[in-house]
């Protein structure tokens, strides 16, 4: 009887630990709405805060692990400060990455080292237009831009930055185009790295024309969806963490489609820009878990109570 009682109590303890774990592995809420200030920053990798006006902090609260790849949570110390600007020629993006265990690229390859993949979609600006993009790589939508520090000497110290654009040809085969000829720059920090890039609007507009035969004028007002994914490698060049800003949460697997991009951006007019202020969006309200999540939680809690009842029952029988 003692053995049964110990086993029941062990199950009770185990299930009580599983319940909070199951509810805590996902983000609190997606990034949500972000405004993009009008202006032309210096793109050199130095991140001048007086030029990059609006900051969005990405962390374990608004990023999600790529579940289908086996990563069920985001590290508590994960942090990327994300900045946007725009003008008539480019969308400017700055990534200020916190990573205390860097693994740098030695050459361009998908499994080379720490890197950011940044997906963009102009679809929200096309009113009543359904995107029909069935020839994209692995079902992903929108052009993808990737950045990563790259080793260029024998001392394993990055001396350049990889800046590439991946797109899908008419034959549905992906192609990677180097964009190092466009404005870009990087620098190493004491606890990570900074990358700044300029993404030509012409490239984004051409992508939309290829998909839906519709051009998107670039002016104040258009909206964009974005997805940032961070590949964090260890010193053995194996993936250590894999997470990003999808807006699918709780028990749903990581989503790559535009409607699941967790960053929704709006271009501001020049006169709407408030200078020299931290414009990090306030944390959105925590969304309620969906029905499936509540059911899972209820089942687990019921199991905890059942095991506890069994344990108490056996205990009472022993005392009689």
PDB file of C-alpha atoms in Angstrom:
ATOM      1  CA  UNK A   1       0.000   0.000   0.000  1.00  0.00           C
ATOM      2  CA  UNK A   2       2.829   2.365   0.783  1.00  0.00           C
ATOM      3  CA  UNK A   3       4.244   1.800  -2.703  1.00  0.00           C
ATOM      4  CA  UNK A   4       0.913   2.695  -4.317  1.00  0.00           C
ATOM      5  CA  UNK A   5       0.604   5.791  -2.137  1.00  0.00           C
ATOM      6  CA  UNK A   6       4.103   6.959  -3.021  1.00  0.00           C
ATOM      7  CA  UNK A   7       3.409   6.408  -6.733  1.00  0.00           C
ATOM      8  CA  UNK A   8       0.151   8.366  -6.526  1.00  0.00           C
ATOM      9  CA  UNK A   9       1.840  11.258  -4.752  1.00  0.00           C
ATOM     10  CA  UNK A  10       4.626  11.225  -7.348  1.00  0.00           C
ATOM     11  CA  UNK A  11       2.047  11.444 -10.166  1.00  0.00           C
ATOM     12  CA  UNK A  12       0.329  14.300  -8.333  1.00  0.00           C
ATOM     13  CA  UNK A  13       3.570  16.222  -8.095  1.00  0.00           C
ATOM     14  CA  UNK A  14       4.460  15.549 -11.722  1.00  0.00           C
ATOM     15  CA  UNK A  15       1.101  16.674 -13.084  1.00  0.00           C
ATOM     16  CA  UNK A  16       1.085  19.782 -10.906  1.00  0.00           C
ATOM     17  CA  UNK A  17       4.383  20.746 -12.499  1.00  0.00           C
ATOM     18  CA  UNK A  18       3.164  20.024 -16.025  1.00  0.00           C
ATOM     19  CA  UNK A  19       0.155  22.343 -15.833  1.00  0.00           C
ATOM     20  CA  UNK A  20       2.037  25.646 -15.413  1.00  0.00           C
ATOM     21  CA  UNK A  21       4.706  24.429 -17.832  1.00  0.00           C
ATOM     22  CA  UNK A  22       2.154  23.781 -20.560  1.00  0.00           C
ATOM     23  CA  UNK A  23       0.734  27.279 -20.138  1.00  0.00           C
ATOM     24  CA  UNK A  24       4.080  29.056 -20.003  1.00  0.00           C
ATOM     25  CA  UNK A  25       5.964  27.749 -23.021  1.00  0.00           C
ATOM     26  CA  UNK A  26       4.453  30.299 -25.420  1.00  0.00           C
ATOM     27  CA  UNK A  27       4.614  34.042 -25.800  1.00  0.00           C
ATOM     28  CA  UNK A  28       2.294  36.270 -23.794  1.00  0.00           C
ATOM     29  CA  UNK A  29       1.078  38.123 -26.908  1.00  0.00           C
ATOM     30  CA  UNK A  30       2.398  38.946 -30.402  1.00  0.00           C
ATOM     31  CA  UNK A  31       4.195  42.212 -31.158  1.00  0.00           C
ATOM     32  CA  UNK A  32       1.140  43.778 -32.789  1.00  0.00           C
ATOM     33  CA  UNK A  33       0.965  47.288 -34.270  1.00  0.00           C
ATOM     34  CA  UNK A  34       4.164  49.239 -34.927  1.00  0.00           C
ATOM     35  CA  UNK A  35       4.471  52.708 -36.474  1.00  0.00           C
ATOM     36  CA  UNK A  36       7.321  53.495 -38.845  1.00  0.00           C
ATOM     37  CA  UNK A  37       8.762  57.006 -38.719  1.00  0.00           C
ATOM     38  CA  UNK A  38       9.676  58.860 -41.901  1.00  0.00           C
ATOM     39  CA  UNK A  39      13.381  59.686 -42.239  1.00  0.00           C
ATOM     40  CA  UNK A  40      16.706  58.585 -43.672  1.00  0.00           C
ATOM     41  CA  UNK A  41      19.087  57.169 -41.044  1.00  0.00           C
ATOM     42  CA  UNK A  42      22.796  56.610 -41.569  1.00  0.00           C
ATOM     43  CA  UNK A  43      23.188  52.910 -42.375  1.00  0.00           C
ATOM     44  CA  UNK A  44      26.608  51.957 -40.995  1.00  0.00           C
ATOM     45  CA  UNK A  45      25.901  49.438 -38.240  1.00  0.00           C
ATOM     46  CA  UNK A  46      26.483  51.905 -35.402  1.00  0.00           C
ATOM     47  CA  UNK A  47      22.813  52.437 -34.388  1.00  0.00           C
ATOM     48  CA  UNK A  48      22.532  56.137 -33.615  1.00  0.00           C
ATOM     49  CA  UNK A  49      19.456  56.396 -31.374  1.00  0.00           C
ATOM     50  CA  UNK A  50      18.925  60.012 -32.430  1.00  0.00           C
ATOM     51  CA  UNK A  51      18.219  58.756 -35.958  1.00  0.00           C
ATOM     52  CA  UNK A  52      16.436  55.472 -35.291  1.00  0.00           C
ATOM     53  CA  UNK A  53      13.425  56.928 -33.514  1.00  0.00           C
ATOM     54  CA  UNK A  54      10.934  54.147 -32.880  1.00  0.00           C
ATOM     55  CA  UNK A  55      12.058  51.041 -31.018  1.00  0.00           C
ATOM     56  CA  UNK A  56      10.265  47.723 -30.535  1.00  0.00           C
ATOM     57  CA  UNK A  57      11.733  45.316 -28.004  1.00  0.00           C
ATOM     58  CA  UNK A  58      11.449  41.645 -28.962  1.00  0.00           C
ATOM     59  CA  UNK A  59      11.683  39.157 -26.088  1.00  0.00           C
ATOM     60  CA  UNK A  60      10.239  35.910 -24.770  1.00  0.00           C
ATOM     61  CA  UNK A  61       7.009  37.834 -24.144  1.00  0.00           C
ATOM     62  CA  UNK A  62       6.260  38.506 -27.827  1.00  0.00           C
ATOM     63  CA  UNK A  63       8.256  35.821 -29.657  1.00  0.00           C
ATOM     64  CA  UNK A  64       7.478  32.128 -29.978  1.00  0.00           C
ATOM     65  CA  UNK A  65       9.625  29.020 -30.342  1.00  0.00           C
ATOM     66  CA  UNK A  66       9.397  27.034 -33.584  1.00  0.00           C
ATOM     67  CA  UNK A  67       7.520  24.077 -32.129  1.00  0.00           C
ATOM     68  CA  UNK A  68       7.656  21.878 -35.206  1.00  0.00           C
ATOM     69  CA  UNK A  69      11.461  22.022 -35.040  1.00  0.00           C
ATOM     70  CA  UNK A  70      11.436  20.980 -31.379  1.00  0.00           C
ATOM     71  CA  UNK A  71      11.840  24.412 -29.734  1.00  0.00           C
ATOM     72  CA  UNK A  72       8.936  24.873 -27.340  1.00  0.00           C
ATOM     73  CA  UNK A  73      10.040  28.063 -25.612  1.00  0.00           C
ATOM     74  CA  UNK A  74      12.075  31.235 -26.039  1.00  0.00           C
ATOM     75  CA  UNK A  75      15.021  31.880 -23.677  1.00  0.00           C
ATOM     76  CA  UNK A  76      14.198  34.341 -20.919  1.00  0.00           C
ATOM     77  CA  UNK A  77      17.243  36.422 -21.832  1.00  0.00           C
ATOM     78  CA  UNK A  78      16.355  36.631 -25.530  1.00  0.00           C
ATOM     79  CA  UNK A  79      16.322  40.257 -26.646  1.00  0.00           C
ATOM     80  CA  UNK A  80      16.377  42.052 -30.001  1.00  0.00           C
ATOM     81  CA  UNK A  81      15.782  45.799 -30.229  1.00  0.00           C
ATOM     82  CA  UNK A  82      14.101  46.400 -33.579  1.00  0.00           C
ATOM     83  CA  UNK A  83      13.993  49.797 -35.330  1.00  0.00           C
ATOM     84  CA  UNK A  84      12.306  50.916 -38.554  1.00  0.00           C
ATOM     85  CA  UNK A  85      12.473  54.045 -40.727  1.00  0.00           C
ATOM     86  CA  UNK A  86      11.323  54.793 -44.271  1.00  0.00           C
ATOM     87  CA  UNK A  87      11.709  57.259 -47.090  1.00  0.00           C
ATOM     88  CA  UNK A  88      10.837  57.328 -50.781  1.00  0.00           C
ATOM     89  CA  UNK A  89      13.620  54.891 -51.693  1.00  0.00           C
ATOM     90  CA  UNK A  90      13.954  52.338 -48.899  1.00  0.00           C
ATOM     91  CA  UNK A  91      12.564  50.676 -45.837  1.00  0.00           C
ATOM     92  CA  UNK A  92      15.333  50.868 -43.217  1.00  0.00           C
ATOM     93  CA  UNK A  93      15.679  48.237 -40.507  1.00  0.00           C
ATOM     94  CA  UNK A  94      18.064  48.033 -37.555  1.00  0.00           C
ATOM     95  CA  UNK A  95      18.525  44.854 -35.492  1.00  0.00           C
ATOM     96  CA  UNK A  96      20.279  45.252 -32.136  1.00  0.00           C
ATOM     97  CA  UNK A  97      20.804  41.628 -31.058  1.00  0.00           C
ATOM     98  CA  UNK A  98      21.605  40.396 -27.563  1.00  0.00           C
ATOM     99  CA  UNK A  99      23.537  37.126 -27.834  1.00  0.00           C
ATOM    100  CA  UNK A 100      26.300  36.328 -25.362  1.00  0.00           C
ATOM    101  CA  UNK A 101      27.337  33.090 -27.115  1.00  0.00           C
ATOM    102  CA  UNK A 102      27.876  34.145 -30.734  1.00  0.00           C
ATOM    103  CA  UNK A 103      28.537  31.730 -33.582  1.00  0.00           C
ATOM    104  CA  UNK A 104      29.552  33.606 -36.714  1.00  0.00           C
ATOM    105  CA  UNK A 105      29.233  32.598 -40.341  1.00  0.00           C
ATOM    106  CA  UNK A 106      32.294  31.465 -42.239  1.00  0.00           C
ATOM    107  CA  UNK A 107      30.391  31.512 -45.532  1.00  0.00           C
ATOM    108  CA  UNK A 108      26.831  31.875 -46.728  1.00  0.00           C
ATOM    109  CA  UNK A 109      24.909  28.703 -45.947  1.00  0.00           C
ATOM    110  CA  UNK A 110      21.645  28.077 -44.150  1.00  0.00           C
ATOM    111  CA  UNK A 111      23.404  26.269 -41.331  1.00  0.00           C
ATOM    112  CA  UNK A 112      26.396  28.525 -40.944  1.00  0.00           C
ATOM    113  CA  UNK A 113      25.827  30.530 -37.748  1.00  0.00           C
ATOM    114  CA  UNK A 114      23.649  33.075 -35.925  1.00  0.00           C
ATOM    115  CA  UNK A 115      21.368  34.902 -38.342  1.00  0.00           C
ATOM    116  CA  UNK A 116      18.134  36.825 -38.682  1.00  0.00           C
ATOM    117  CA  UNK A 117      15.559  36.013 -41.339  1.00  0.00           C
ATOM    118  CA  UNK A 118      13.165  38.882 -41.971  1.00  0.00           C
ATOM    119  CA  UNK A 119      10.002  38.314 -44.028  1.00  0.00           C
ATOM    120  CA  UNK A 120       7.912  41.170 -45.425  1.00  0.00           C
ATOM    121  CA  UNK A 121       4.483  41.309 -47.010  1.00  0.00           C
ATOM    122  CA  UNK A 122       2.721  44.322 -48.558  1.00  0.00           C
ATOM    123  CA  UNK A 123      -0.568  42.462 -48.781  1.00  0.00           C
ATOM    124  CA  UNK A 124      -2.449  44.503 -46.131  1.00  0.00           C
ATOM    125  CA  UNK A 125      -2.233  47.526 -48.462  1.00  0.00           C
ATOM    126  CA  UNK A 126      -4.136  45.713 -51.219  1.00  0.00           C
ATOM    127  CA  UNK A 127      -7.761  46.201 -50.295  1.00  0.00           C
ATOM    128  CA  UNK A 128     -10.048  43.300 -51.242  1.00  0.00           C
ATOM    129  CA  UNK A 129      -7.112  41.555 -52.919  1.00  0.00           C
ATOM    130  CA  UNK A 130      -6.364  37.946 -52.047  1.00  0.00           C
ATOM    131  CA  UNK A 131      -2.757  36.947 -52.454  1.00  0.00           C
ATOM    132  CA  UNK A 132      -2.253  33.853 -54.587  1.00  0.00           C
ATOM    133  CA  UNK A 133       1.298  32.846 -53.937  1.00  0.00           C
ATOM    134  CA  UNK A 134       1.371  29.095 -54.349  1.00  0.00           C
ATOM    135  CA  UNK A 135       4.914  28.797 -55.708  1.00  0.00           C
ATOM    136  CA  UNK A 136       6.755  30.016 -52.654  1.00  0.00           C
ATOM    137  CA  UNK A 137       9.486  28.067 -50.939  1.00  0.00           C
ATOM    138  CA  UNK A 138       8.017  25.539 -48.489  1.00  0.00           C
ATOM    139  CA  UNK A 139       4.732  27.429 -48.461  1.00  0.00           C
ATOM    140  CA  UNK A 140       6.250  30.656 -47.131  1.00  0.00           C
ATOM    141  CA  UNK A 141       5.061  34.005 -48.401  1.00  0.00           C
ATOM    142  CA  UNK A 142       6.743  37.318 -49.084  1.00  0.00           C
ATOM    143  CA  UNK A 143      10.367  38.114 -49.855  1.00  0.00           C
ATOM    144  CA  UNK A 144      12.857  37.177 -47.182  1.00  0.00           C
ATOM    145  CA  UNK A 145      15.939  39.158 -46.177  1.00  0.00           C
ATOM    146  CA  UNK A 146      18.699  37.607 -44.076  1.00  0.00           C
ATOM    147  CA  UNK A 147      21.529  39.239 -42.146  1.00  0.00           C
ATOM    148  CA  UNK A 148      24.442  37.749 -40.216  1.00  0.00           C
ATOM    149  CA  UNK A 149      27.990  38.707 -39.136  1.00  0.00           C
ATOM    150  CA  UNK A 150      30.534  36.876 -41.289  1.00  0.00           C
ATOM    151  CA  UNK A 151      34.055  35.743 -40.379  1.00  0.00           C
ATOM    152  CA  UNK A 152      36.652  37.014 -42.838  1.00  0.00           C
ATOM    153  CA  UNK A 153      39.946  36.278 -41.083  1.00  0.00           C
ATOM    154  CA  UNK A 154      41.800  33.454 -39.349  1.00  0.00           C
ATOM    155  CA  UNK A 155      41.012  34.864 -35.898  1.00  0.00           C
ATOM    156  CA  UNK A 156      37.324  34.002 -36.222  1.00  0.00           C
ATOM    157  CA  UNK A 157      36.391  37.675 -35.956  1.00  0.00           C
ATOM    158  CA  UNK A 158      33.617  38.953 -38.237  1.00  0.00           C
ATOM    159  CA  UNK A 159      34.841  41.467 -40.755  1.00  0.00           C
ATOM    160  CA  UNK A 160      31.768  41.740 -42.952  1.00  0.00           C
ATOM    161  CA  UNK A 161      28.026  41.319 -42.877  1.00  0.00           C
ATOM    162  CA  UNK A 162      25.963  38.972 -44.992  1.00  0.00           C
ATOM    163  CA  UNK A 163      22.899  40.704 -46.412  1.00  0.00           C
ATOM    164  CA  UNK A 164      20.846  38.615 -48.807  1.00  0.00           C
ATOM    165  CA  UNK A 165      17.436  38.458 -50.397  1.00  0.00           C
ATOM    166  CA  UNK A 166      15.752  35.116 -50.970  1.00  0.00           C
ATOM    167  CA  UNK A 167      12.951  34.854 -53.465  1.00  0.00           C
ATOM    168  CA  UNK A 168      11.227  32.187 -55.514  1.00  0.00           C
ATOM    169  CA  UNK A 169      11.554  31.939 -59.279  1.00  0.00           C
ATOM    170  CA  UNK A 170       8.800  30.938 -61.664  1.00  0.00           C
ATOM    171  CA  UNK A 171      10.028  27.367 -61.402  1.00  0.00           C
ATOM    172  CA  UNK A 172       9.354  27.476 -57.639  1.00  0.00           C
ATOM    173  CA  UNK A 173      13.065  27.142 -56.873  1.00  0.00           C
ATOM    174  CA  UNK A 174      14.488  29.565 -54.373  1.00  0.00           C
ATOM    175  CA  UNK A 175      17.311  31.894 -55.299  1.00  0.00           C
ATOM    176  CA  UNK A 176      19.566  33.924 -53.030  1.00  0.00           C
ATOM    177  CA  UNK A 177      20.697  37.360 -54.140  1.00  0.00           C
ATOM    178  CA  UNK A 178      23.460  39.249 -52.353  1.00  0.00           C
ATOM    179  CA  UNK A 179      22.400  42.764 -51.366  1.00  0.00           C
ATOM    180  CA  UNK A 180      25.741  43.881 -50.007  1.00  0.00           C
ATOM    181  CA  UNK A 181      25.777  46.517 -52.754  1.00  0.00           C
ATOM    182  CA  UNK A 182      22.871  48.239 -51.017  1.00  0.00           C
ATOM    183  CA  UNK A 183      23.342  50.298 -47.839  1.00  0.00           C
ATOM    184  CA  UNK A 184      24.113  47.950 -44.944  1.00  0.00           C
ATOM    185  CA  UNK A 185      26.484  47.730 -42.005  1.00  0.00           C
ATOM    186  CA  UNK A 186      27.191  45.829 -38.834  1.00  0.00           C
ATOM    187  CA  UNK A 187      29.161  46.102 -35.616  1.00  0.00           C
ATOM    188  CA  UNK A 188      29.926  43.836 -32.672  1.00  0.00           C
ATOM    189  CA  UNK A 189      28.880  44.844 -29.165  1.00  0.00           C
ATOM    190  CA  UNK A 190      29.876  43.557 -25.735  1.00  0.00           C
ATOM    191  CA  UNK A 191      26.835  41.290 -25.665  1.00  0.00           C
ATOM    192  CA  UNK A 192      25.861  40.697 -29.283  1.00  0.00           C
ATOM    193  CA  UNK A 193      25.792  42.465 -32.625  1.00  0.00           C
ATOM    194  CA  UNK A 194      24.052  45.214 -34.585  1.00  0.00           C
ATOM    195  CA  UNK A 195      22.977  45.088 -38.225  1.00  0.00           C
ATOM    196  CA  UNK A 196      21.449  47.902 -40.274  1.00  0.00           C
ATOM    197  CA  UNK A 197      19.997  47.433 -43.756  1.00  0.00           C
ATOM    198  CA  UNK A 198      18.150  49.343 -46.461  1.00  0.00           C
ATOM    199  CA  UNK A 199      15.470  47.370 -48.333  1.00  0.00           C
ATOM    200  CA  UNK A 200      14.583  48.965 -51.693  1.00  0.00           C
ATOM    201  CA  UNK A 201      10.877  49.587 -52.177  1.00  0.00           C
ATOM    202  CA  UNK A 202      11.302  48.671 -55.835  1.00  0.00           C
ATOM    203  CA  UNK A 203      12.155  45.123 -54.783  1.00  0.00           C
ATOM    204  CA  UNK A 204       9.088  44.812 -52.561  1.00  0.00           C
ATOM    205  CA  UNK A 205       6.803  46.293 -55.217  1.00  0.00           C
ATOM    206  CA  UNK A 206       8.143  43.934 -57.858  1.00  0.00           C
ATOM    207  CA  UNK A 207       7.414  41.032 -55.533  1.00  0.00           C
ATOM    208  CA  UNK A 208       3.760  42.077 -55.211  1.00  0.00           C
ATOM    209  CA  UNK A 209       3.377  42.614 -58.955  1.00  0.00           C
ATOM    210  CA  UNK A 210       4.735  39.118 -59.566  1.00  0.00           C
ATOM    211  CA  UNK A 211       2.196  37.661 -57.142  1.00  0.00           C
ATOM    212  CA  UNK A 212      -1.017  39.537 -57.860  1.00  0.00           C
ATOM    213  CA  UNK A 213      -0.291  41.840 -60.837  1.00  0.00           C
ATOM    214  CA  UNK A 214      -0.879  44.825 -58.564  1.00  0.00           C
ATOM    215  CA  UNK A 215       1.509  47.633 -57.673  1.00  0.00           C
ATOM    216  CA  UNK A 216       1.594  49.148 -54.188  1.00  0.00           C
ATOM    217  CA  UNK A 217       2.349  52.894 -54.148  1.00  0.00           C
ATOM    218  CA  UNK A 218       4.810  53.772 -51.407  1.00  0.00           C
ATOM    219  CA  UNK A 219       3.480  56.708 -49.429  1.00  0.00           C
ATOM    220  CA  UNK A 220       2.264  57.415 -45.933  1.00  0.00           C
ATOM    221  CA  UNK A 221      -0.542  55.102 -44.952  1.00  0.00           C
ATOM    222  CA  UNK A 222       0.324  51.709 -46.512  1.00  0.00           C
ATOM    223  CA  UNK A 223       0.556  48.799 -44.121  1.00  0.00           C
ATOM    224  CA  UNK A 224       3.012  45.915 -44.004  1.00  0.00           C
ATOM    225  CA  UNK A 225       3.195  42.644 -42.152  1.00  0.00           C
ATOM    226  CA  UNK A 226       6.567  41.339 -40.997  1.00  0.00           C
ATOM    227  CA  UNK A 227       7.997  38.201 -39.450  1.00  0.00           C
ATOM    228  CA  UNK A 228      11.418  38.110 -37.781  1.00  0.00           C
ATOM    229  CA  UNK A 229      13.011  34.725 -37.104  1.00  0.00           C
ATOM    230  CA  UNK A 230      16.232  34.282 -35.138  1.00  0.00           C
ATOM    231  CA  UNK A 231      18.484  31.262 -35.622  1.00  0.00           C
ATOM    232  CA  UNK A 232      20.770  30.947 -32.604  1.00  0.00           C
ATOM    233  CA  UNK A 233      23.676  28.521 -33.101  1.00  0.00           C
ATOM    234  CA  UNK A 234      26.128  27.157 -30.557  1.00  0.00           C
ATOM    235  CA  UNK A 235      29.896  26.907 -30.965  1.00  0.00           C
ATOM    236  CA  UNK A 236      29.502  23.464 -32.546  1.00  0.00           C
ATOM    237  CA  UNK A 237      27.411  25.081 -35.302  1.00  0.00           C
ATOM    238  CA  UNK A 238      24.272  23.276 -34.220  1.00  0.00           C
ATOM    239  CA  UNK A 239      20.968  25.120 -33.788  1.00  0.00           C
ATOM    240  CA  UNK A 240      20.650  26.057 -30.120  1.00  0.00           C
ATOM    241  CA  UNK A 241      17.451  28.128 -30.256  1.00  0.00           C
ATOM    242  CA  UNK A 242      14.972  28.927 -33.024  1.00  0.00           C
ATOM    243  CA  UNK A 243      12.190  31.469 -32.477  1.00  0.00           C
ATOM    244  CA  UNK A 244      10.414  34.456 -33.980  1.00  0.00           C
ATOM    245  CA  UNK A 245       7.506  36.901 -34.078  1.00  0.00           C
ATOM    246  CA  UNK A 246       4.655  34.796 -35.406  1.00  0.00           C
ATOM    247  CA  UNK A 247       1.300  35.640 -33.857  1.00  0.00           C
ATOM    248  CA  UNK A 248       0.213  32.028 -33.486  1.00  0.00           C
ATOM    249  CA  UNK A 249       0.331  31.200 -29.805  1.00  0.00           C
ATOM    250  CA  UNK A 250      -0.263  28.692 -27.024  1.00  0.00           C
ATOM    251  CA  UNK A 251      -0.810  25.209 -28.493  1.00  0.00           C
ATOM    252  CA  UNK A 252      -0.558  26.293 -32.151  1.00  0.00           C
ATOM    253  CA  UNK A 253       2.574  25.532 -34.142  1.00  0.00           C
ATOM    254  CA  UNK A 254       4.770  28.336 -35.443  1.00  0.00           C
ATOM    255  CA  UNK A 255       3.154  29.966 -38.507  1.00  0.00           C
ATOM    256  CA  UNK A 256       4.925  31.326 -41.601  1.00  0.00           C
ATOM    257  CA  UNK A 257       2.039  32.697 -43.675  1.00  0.00           C
ATOM    258  CA  UNK A 258       1.454  36.489 -43.956  1.00  0.00           C
ATOM    259  CA  UNK A 259      -1.717  36.392 -41.884  1.00  0.00           C
ATOM    260  CA  UNK A 260       0.404  34.958 -39.066  1.00  0.00           C
ATOM    261  CA  UNK A 261       3.202  37.534 -39.254  1.00  0.00           C
ATOM    262  CA  UNK A 262       3.188  39.024 -35.756  1.00  0.00           C
ATOM    263  CA  UNK A 263       4.388  42.547 -36.647  1.00  0.00           C
ATOM    264  CA  UNK A 264       1.866  44.885 -38.289  1.00  0.00           C
ATOM    265  CA  UNK A 265       3.446  48.144 -39.476  1.00  0.00           C
ATOM    266  CA  UNK A 266       2.036  51.462 -40.716  1.00  0.00           C
ATOM    267  CA  UNK A 267       4.081  54.168 -42.491  1.00  0.00           C
ATOM    268  CA  UNK A 268       3.760  57.592 -40.866  1.00  0.00           C
ATOM    269  CA  UNK A 269       3.802  60.948 -42.619  1.00  0.00           C
ATOM    270  CA  UNK A 270       6.856  63.088 -42.023  1.00  0.00           C
ATOM    271  CA  UNK A 271       4.876  65.581 -39.938  1.00  0.00           C
ATOM    272  CA  UNK A 272       3.542  62.779 -37.739  1.00  0.00           C
ATOM    273  CA  UNK A 273       6.970  61.779 -36.477  1.00  0.00           C
ATOM    274  CA  UNK A 274       7.821  62.547 -32.868  1.00  0.00           C
ATOM    275  CA  UNK A 275      11.566  62.910 -32.614  1.00  0.00           C
ATOM    276  CA  UNK A 276      13.963  61.708 -29.927  1.00  0.00           C
ATOM    277  CA  UNK A 277      11.504  59.541 -28.056  1.00  0.00           C
ATOM    278  CA  UNK A 278      11.398  55.866 -27.275  1.00  0.00           C
ATOM    279  CA  UNK A 279       8.318  54.701 -29.142  1.00  0.00           C
ATOM    280  CA  UNK A 280       8.264  51.098 -28.036  1.00  0.00           C
ATOM    281  CA  UNK A 281       4.615  49.977 -28.308  1.00  0.00           C
ATOM    282  CA  UNK A 282       2.942  49.239 -25.009  1.00  0.00           C
ATOM    283  CA  UNK A 283       2.529  45.554 -24.214  1.00  0.00           C
ATOM    284  CA  UNK A 284      -0.756  44.356 -25.745  1.00  0.00           C
ATOM    285  CA  UNK A 285      -3.391  42.817 -23.547  1.00  0.00           C
ATOM    286  CA  UNK A 286      -2.789  39.153 -22.921  1.00  0.00           C
ATOM    287  CA  UNK A 287      -5.088  37.150 -25.219  1.00  0.00           C
ATOM    288  CA  UNK A 288      -7.236  34.458 -23.698  1.00  0.00           C
ATOM    289  CA  UNK A 289      -6.181  30.888 -24.446  1.00  0.00           C
ATOM    290  CA  UNK A 290      -8.275  29.235 -27.126  1.00  0.00           C
ATOM    291  CA  UNK A 291     -10.777  26.483 -26.388  1.00  0.00           C
ATOM    292  CA  UNK A 292      -8.282  23.693 -27.031  1.00  0.00           C
ATOM    293  CA  UNK A 293      -5.860  25.199 -24.534  1.00  0.00           C
ATOM    294  CA  UNK A 294      -8.542  25.540 -21.885  1.00  0.00           C
ATOM    295  CA  UNK A 295      -9.589  21.929 -22.496  1.00  0.00           C
ATOM    296  CA  UNK A 296      -6.019  20.692 -22.117  1.00  0.00           C
ATOM    297  CA  UNK A 297      -5.639  22.674 -18.901  1.00  0.00           C
ATOM    298  CA  UNK A 298      -8.959  21.378 -17.556  1.00  0.00           C
ATOM    299  CA  UNK A 299      -8.041  17.768 -18.322  1.00  0.00           C
ATOM    300  CA  UNK A 300      -4.659  18.140 -16.634  1.00  0.00           C
ATOM    301  CA  UNK A 301      -6.149  19.807 -13.576  1.00  0.00           C
ATOM    302  CA  UNK A 302      -8.836  17.108 -13.370  1.00  0.00           C
ATOM    303  CA  UNK A 303      -6.106  14.461 -13.504  1.00  0.00           C
ATOM    304  CA  UNK A 304      -4.256  16.210 -10.684  1.00  0.00           C
ATOM    305  CA  UNK A 305      -7.400  16.239  -8.542  1.00  0.00           C
ATOM    306  CA  UNK A 306      -8.165  12.590  -9.360  1.00  0.00           C
ATOM    307  CA  UNK A 307      -4.698  11.423  -8.396  1.00  0.00           C
ATOM    308  CA  UNK A 308      -4.880  13.475  -5.235  1.00  0.00           C
ATOM    309  CA  UNK A 309      -8.227  11.891  -4.341  1.00  0.00           C
ATOM    310  CA  UNK A 310      -6.796   8.393  -4.912  1.00  0.00           C
ATOM    311  CA  UNK A 311      -3.803   9.212  -2.737  1.00  0.00           C
ATOM    312  CA  UNK A 312      -6.013  10.475   0.095  1.00  0.00           C
ATOM    313  CA  UNK A 313      -8.296   7.419  -0.218  1.00  0.00           C
ATOM    314  CA  UNK A 314      -5.397   4.982   0.055  1.00  0.00           C
ATOM    315  CA  UNK A 315      -4.047   6.946   2.973  1.00  0.00           C
ATOM    316  CA  UNK A 316      -7.347   6.682   4.853  1.00  0.00           C
ATOM    317  CA  UNK A 317      -7.618   2.937   4.223  1.00  0.00           C
ATOM    318  CA  UNK A 318      -4.160   2.480   5.683  1.00  0.00           C
ATOM    319  CA  UNK A 319      -5.166   4.312   8.849  1.00  0.00           C
ATOM    320  CA  UNK A 320      -8.263   2.139   9.479  1.00  0.00           C
TER     321      UNK A 320
END
